[in-house]
PDB file of C-alpha atoms in Angstrom:
ATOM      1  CA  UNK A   1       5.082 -27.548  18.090  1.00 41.00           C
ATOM      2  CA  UNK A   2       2.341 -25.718  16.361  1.00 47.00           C
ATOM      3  CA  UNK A   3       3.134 -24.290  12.764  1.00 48.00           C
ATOM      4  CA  UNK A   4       2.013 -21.020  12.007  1.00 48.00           C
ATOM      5  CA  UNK A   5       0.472 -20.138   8.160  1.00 47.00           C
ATOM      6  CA  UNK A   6       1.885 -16.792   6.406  1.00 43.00           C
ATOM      7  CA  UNK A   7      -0.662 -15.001   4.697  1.00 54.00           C
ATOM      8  CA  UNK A   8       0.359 -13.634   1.018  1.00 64.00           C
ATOM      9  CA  UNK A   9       4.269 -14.702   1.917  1.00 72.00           C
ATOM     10  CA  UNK A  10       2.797 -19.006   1.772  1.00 86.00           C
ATOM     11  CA  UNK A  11      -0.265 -18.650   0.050  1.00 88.00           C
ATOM     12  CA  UNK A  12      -0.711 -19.404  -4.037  1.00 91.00           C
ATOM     13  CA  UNK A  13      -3.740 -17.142  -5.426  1.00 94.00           C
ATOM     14  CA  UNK A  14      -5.232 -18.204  -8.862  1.00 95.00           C
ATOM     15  CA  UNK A  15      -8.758 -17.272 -10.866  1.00 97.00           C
ATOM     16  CA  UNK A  16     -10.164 -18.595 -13.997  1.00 96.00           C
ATOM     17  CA  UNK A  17      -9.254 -16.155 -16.804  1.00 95.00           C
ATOM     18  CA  UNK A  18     -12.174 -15.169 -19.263  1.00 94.00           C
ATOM     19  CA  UNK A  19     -11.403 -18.445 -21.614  1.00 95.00           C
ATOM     20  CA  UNK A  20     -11.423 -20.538 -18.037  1.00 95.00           C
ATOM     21  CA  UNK A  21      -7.964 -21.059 -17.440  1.00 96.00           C
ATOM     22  CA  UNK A  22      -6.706 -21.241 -13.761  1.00 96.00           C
ATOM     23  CA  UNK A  23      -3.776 -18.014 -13.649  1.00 97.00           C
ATOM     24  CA  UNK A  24      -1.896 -17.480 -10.826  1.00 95.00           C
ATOM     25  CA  UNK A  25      -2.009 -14.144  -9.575  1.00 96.00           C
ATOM     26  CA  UNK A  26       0.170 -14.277  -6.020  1.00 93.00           C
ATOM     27  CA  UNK A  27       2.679 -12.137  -7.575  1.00 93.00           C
ATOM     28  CA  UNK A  28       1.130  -9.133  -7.971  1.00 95.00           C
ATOM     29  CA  UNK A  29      -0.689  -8.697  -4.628  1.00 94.00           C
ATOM     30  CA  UNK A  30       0.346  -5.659  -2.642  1.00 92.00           C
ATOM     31  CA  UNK A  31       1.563  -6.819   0.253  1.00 89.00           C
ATOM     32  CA  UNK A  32      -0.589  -6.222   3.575  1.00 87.00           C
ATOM     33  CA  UNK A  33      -3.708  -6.088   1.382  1.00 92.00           C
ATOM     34  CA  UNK A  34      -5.126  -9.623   1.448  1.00 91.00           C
ATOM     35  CA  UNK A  35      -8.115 -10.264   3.563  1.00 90.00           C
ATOM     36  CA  UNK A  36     -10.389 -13.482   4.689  1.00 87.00           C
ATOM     37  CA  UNK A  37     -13.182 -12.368   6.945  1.00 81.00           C
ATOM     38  CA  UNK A  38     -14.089 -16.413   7.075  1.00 76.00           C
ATOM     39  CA  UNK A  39     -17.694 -17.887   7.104  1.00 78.00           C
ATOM     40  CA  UNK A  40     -19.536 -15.500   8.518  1.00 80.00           C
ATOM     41  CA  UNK A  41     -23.313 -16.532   9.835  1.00 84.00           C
ATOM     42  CA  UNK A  42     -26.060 -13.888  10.218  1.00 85.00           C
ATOM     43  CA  UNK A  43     -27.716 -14.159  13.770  1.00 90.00           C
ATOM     44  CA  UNK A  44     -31.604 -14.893  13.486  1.00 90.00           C
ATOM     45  CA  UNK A  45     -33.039 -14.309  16.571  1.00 91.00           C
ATOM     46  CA  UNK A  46     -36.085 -16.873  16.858  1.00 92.00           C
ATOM     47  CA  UNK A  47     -37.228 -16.081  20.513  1.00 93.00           C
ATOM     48  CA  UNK A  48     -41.064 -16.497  20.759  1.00 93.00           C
ATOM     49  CA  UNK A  49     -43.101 -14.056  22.894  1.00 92.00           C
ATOM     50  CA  UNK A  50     -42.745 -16.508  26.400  1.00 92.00           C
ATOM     51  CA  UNK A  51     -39.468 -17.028  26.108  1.00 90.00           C
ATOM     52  CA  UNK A  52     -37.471 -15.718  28.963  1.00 93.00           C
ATOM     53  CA  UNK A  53     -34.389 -15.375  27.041  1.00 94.00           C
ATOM     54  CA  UNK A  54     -33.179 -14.385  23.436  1.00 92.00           C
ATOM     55  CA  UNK A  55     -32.595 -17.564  21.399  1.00 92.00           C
ATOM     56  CA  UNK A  56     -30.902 -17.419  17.813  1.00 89.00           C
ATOM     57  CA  UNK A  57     -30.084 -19.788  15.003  1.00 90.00           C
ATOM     58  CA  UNK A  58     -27.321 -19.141  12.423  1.00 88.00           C
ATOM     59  CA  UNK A  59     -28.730 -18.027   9.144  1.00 83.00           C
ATOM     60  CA  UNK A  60     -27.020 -17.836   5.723  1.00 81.00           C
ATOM     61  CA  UNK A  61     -22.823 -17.334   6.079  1.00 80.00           C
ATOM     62  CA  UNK A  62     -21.355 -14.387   3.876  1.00 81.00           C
ATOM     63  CA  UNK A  63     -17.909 -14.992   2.845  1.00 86.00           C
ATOM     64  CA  UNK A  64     -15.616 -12.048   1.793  1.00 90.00           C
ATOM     65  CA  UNK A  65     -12.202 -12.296   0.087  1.00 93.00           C
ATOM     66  CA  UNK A  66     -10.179  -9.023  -0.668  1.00 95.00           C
ATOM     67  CA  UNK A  67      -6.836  -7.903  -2.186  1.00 96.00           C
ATOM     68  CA  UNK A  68      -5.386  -5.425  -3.986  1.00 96.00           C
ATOM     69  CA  UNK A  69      -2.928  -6.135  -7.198  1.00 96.00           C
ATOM     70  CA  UNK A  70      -0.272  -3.914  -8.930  1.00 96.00           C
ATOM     71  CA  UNK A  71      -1.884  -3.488 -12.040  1.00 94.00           C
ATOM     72  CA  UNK A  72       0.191  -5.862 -14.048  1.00 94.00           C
ATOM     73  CA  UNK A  73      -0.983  -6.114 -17.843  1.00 92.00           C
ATOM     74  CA  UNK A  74       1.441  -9.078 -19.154  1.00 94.00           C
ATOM     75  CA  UNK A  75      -0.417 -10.967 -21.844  1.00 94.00           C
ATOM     76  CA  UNK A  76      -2.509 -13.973 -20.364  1.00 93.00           C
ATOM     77  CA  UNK A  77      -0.650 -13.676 -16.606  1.00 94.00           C
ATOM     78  CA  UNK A  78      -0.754 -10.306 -15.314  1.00 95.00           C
ATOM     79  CA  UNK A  79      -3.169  -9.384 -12.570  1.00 96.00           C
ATOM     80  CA  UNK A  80      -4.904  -6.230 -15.052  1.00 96.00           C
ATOM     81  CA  UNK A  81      -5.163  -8.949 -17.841  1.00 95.00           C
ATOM     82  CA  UNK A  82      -6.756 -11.551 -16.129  1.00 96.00           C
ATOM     83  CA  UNK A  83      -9.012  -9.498 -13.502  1.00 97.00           C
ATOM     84  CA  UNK A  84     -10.165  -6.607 -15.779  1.00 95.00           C
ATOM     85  CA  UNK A  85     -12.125  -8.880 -18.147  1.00 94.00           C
ATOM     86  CA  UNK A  86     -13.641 -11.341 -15.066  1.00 97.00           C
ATOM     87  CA  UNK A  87     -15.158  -8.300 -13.364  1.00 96.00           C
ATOM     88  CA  UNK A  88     -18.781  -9.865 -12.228  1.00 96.00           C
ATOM     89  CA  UNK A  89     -17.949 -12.858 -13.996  1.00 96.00           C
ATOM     90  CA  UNK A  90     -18.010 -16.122 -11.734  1.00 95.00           C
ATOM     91  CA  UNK A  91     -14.626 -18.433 -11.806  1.00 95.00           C
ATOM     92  CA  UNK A  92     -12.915 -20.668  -9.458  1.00 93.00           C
ATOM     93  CA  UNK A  93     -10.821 -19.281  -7.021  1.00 94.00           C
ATOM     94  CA  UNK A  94      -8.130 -21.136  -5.259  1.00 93.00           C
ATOM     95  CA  UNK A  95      -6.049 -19.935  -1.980  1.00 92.00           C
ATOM     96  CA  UNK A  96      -3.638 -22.697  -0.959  1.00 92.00           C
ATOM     97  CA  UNK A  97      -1.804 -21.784   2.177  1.00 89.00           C
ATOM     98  CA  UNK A  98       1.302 -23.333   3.118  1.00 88.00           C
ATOM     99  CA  UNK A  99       2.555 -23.820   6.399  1.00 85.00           C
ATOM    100  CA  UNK A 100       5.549 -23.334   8.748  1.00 75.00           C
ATOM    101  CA  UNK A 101       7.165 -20.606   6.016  1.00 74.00           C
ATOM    102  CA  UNK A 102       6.765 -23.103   2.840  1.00 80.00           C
ATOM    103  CA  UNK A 103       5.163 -23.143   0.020  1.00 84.00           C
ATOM    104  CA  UNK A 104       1.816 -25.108  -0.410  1.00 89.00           C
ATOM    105  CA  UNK A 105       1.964 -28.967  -0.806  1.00 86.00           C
ATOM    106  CA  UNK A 106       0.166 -31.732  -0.641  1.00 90.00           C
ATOM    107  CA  UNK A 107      -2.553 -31.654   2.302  1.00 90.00           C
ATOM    108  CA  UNK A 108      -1.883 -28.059   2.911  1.00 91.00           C
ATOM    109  CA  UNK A 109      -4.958 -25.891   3.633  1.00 90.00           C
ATOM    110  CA  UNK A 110      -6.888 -24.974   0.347  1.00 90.00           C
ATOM    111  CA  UNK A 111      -9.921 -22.807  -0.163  1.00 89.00           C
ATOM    112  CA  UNK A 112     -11.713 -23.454  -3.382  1.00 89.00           C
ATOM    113  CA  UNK A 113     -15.052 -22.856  -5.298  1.00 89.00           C
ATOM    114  CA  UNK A 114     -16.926 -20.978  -7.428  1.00 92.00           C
ATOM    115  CA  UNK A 115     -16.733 -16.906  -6.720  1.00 93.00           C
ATOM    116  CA  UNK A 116     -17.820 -13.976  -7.953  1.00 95.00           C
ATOM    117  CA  UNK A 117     -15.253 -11.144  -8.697  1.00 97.00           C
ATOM    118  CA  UNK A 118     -15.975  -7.485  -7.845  1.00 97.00           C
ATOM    119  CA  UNK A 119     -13.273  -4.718  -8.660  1.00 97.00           C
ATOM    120  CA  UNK A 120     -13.947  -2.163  -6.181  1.00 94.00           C
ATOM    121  CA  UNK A 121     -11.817   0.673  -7.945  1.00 93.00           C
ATOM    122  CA  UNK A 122      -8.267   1.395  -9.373  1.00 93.00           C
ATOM    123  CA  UNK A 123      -6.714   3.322  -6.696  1.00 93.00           C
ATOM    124  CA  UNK A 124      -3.115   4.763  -7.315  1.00 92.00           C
ATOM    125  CA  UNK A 125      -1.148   4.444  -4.128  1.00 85.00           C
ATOM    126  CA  UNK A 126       2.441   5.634  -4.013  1.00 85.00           C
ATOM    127  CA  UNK A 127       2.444   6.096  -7.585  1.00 87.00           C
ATOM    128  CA  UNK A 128       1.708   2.860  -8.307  1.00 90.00           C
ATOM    129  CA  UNK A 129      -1.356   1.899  -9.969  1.00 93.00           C
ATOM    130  CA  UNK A 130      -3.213  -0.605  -8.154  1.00 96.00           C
ATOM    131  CA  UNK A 131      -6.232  -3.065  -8.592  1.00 96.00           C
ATOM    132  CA  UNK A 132      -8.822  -3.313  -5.753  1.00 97.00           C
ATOM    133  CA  UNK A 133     -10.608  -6.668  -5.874  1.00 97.00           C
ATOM    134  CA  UNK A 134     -13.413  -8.765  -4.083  1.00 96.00           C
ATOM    135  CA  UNK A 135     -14.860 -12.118  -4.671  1.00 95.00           C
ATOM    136  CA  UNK A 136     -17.696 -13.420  -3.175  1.00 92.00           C
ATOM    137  CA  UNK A 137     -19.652 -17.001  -3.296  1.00 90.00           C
ATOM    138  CA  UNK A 138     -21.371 -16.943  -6.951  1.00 88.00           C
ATOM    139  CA  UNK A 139     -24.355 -18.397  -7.788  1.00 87.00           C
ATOM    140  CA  UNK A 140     -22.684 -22.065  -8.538  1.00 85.00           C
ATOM    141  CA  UNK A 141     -20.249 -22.187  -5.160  1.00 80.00           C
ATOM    142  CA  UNK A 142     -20.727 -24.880  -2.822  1.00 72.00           C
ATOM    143  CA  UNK A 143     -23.798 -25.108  -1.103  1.00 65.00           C
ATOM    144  CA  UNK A 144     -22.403 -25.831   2.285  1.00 63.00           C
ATOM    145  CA  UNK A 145     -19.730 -23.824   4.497  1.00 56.00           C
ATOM    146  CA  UNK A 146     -17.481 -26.515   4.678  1.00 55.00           C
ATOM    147  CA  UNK A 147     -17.935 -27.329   0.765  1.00 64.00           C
ATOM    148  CA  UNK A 148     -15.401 -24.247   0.181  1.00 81.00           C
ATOM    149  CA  UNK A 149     -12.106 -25.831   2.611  1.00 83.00           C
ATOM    150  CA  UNK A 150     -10.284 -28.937   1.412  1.00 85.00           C
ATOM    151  CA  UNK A 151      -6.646 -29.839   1.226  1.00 88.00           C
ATOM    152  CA  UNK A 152      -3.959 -29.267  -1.767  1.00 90.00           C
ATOM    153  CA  UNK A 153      -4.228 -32.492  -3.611  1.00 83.00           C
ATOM    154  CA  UNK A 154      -7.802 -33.866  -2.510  1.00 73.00           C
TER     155      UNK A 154
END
């Protein structure tokens, strides 16, 4: 039997804050409004003038991670607190996804390096006021693709 991972409902979320403390922020995401386009790799197309067919190499990967937040402005925890002052500031993000409806644990999927945080906007949907955020690799994440996956606990 395969087990299945649960986005937002398994995952734990967590940022360095602007002092460089690791805060959770699972809480506060809006549900439906996480987002993990993976490692993706520009196509360079490298066919030469004789060559009867295209041929391609993978060039540099992007890597995109999205959510939105209810704009919570606790002291030190809440999403507003913690986001607002990080905007295009670079901090370690961590996603740890559990597994067959559980919380994380030890060996558990984990994505974690060094990303850059852009808010996109504070949108007010359903009269909520709402945080839209995207990190992408900064300038001190992992130089390899597989330098950003490793396991809760490793």
């Amino acid at each position: 039997m395969t087990s299945k991972i649960h986005l937002e409902k398994n995952i734990t979320l967590s940022f360095d804050d602007s002092g460089g403390i690791a805060r959770e922020l699972t809480g506060d995401i809006v549900p439906g409004s996480l987002s993990i386009n993976g490692i993706m790799f520009e196509q360079v197309d490298m066919t030469a003038i004789s060559d009867a067919v295209h041929k391609f190499v993978a060039g540099q990967g992007d890597l995109t991670i999205g959510a939105q937040f209810y704009m919570n402005n606790t002291a030190t925890t809440g999403a507003f607190t913690v986001l607002n002052t990080m905007n295009g500031k670079e901090g370690t993000l961590t996603m740890a996804f559990g597994q067959a409806g559980a919380a994380p644990t030890t060996g558990d999927p984990e994505l974690e390096s060094e990303f850059t945080l852009f808010i996109q906007g504070f949108p007010i949907s359903g009269g909520r006021a709402l945080i839209d955020a995207q990190w992408k690799p900064g300038p001190n994440a992992s130089a390899t693709a597989a330098g950003f996956w490793t396991t809760v606990g490793a």
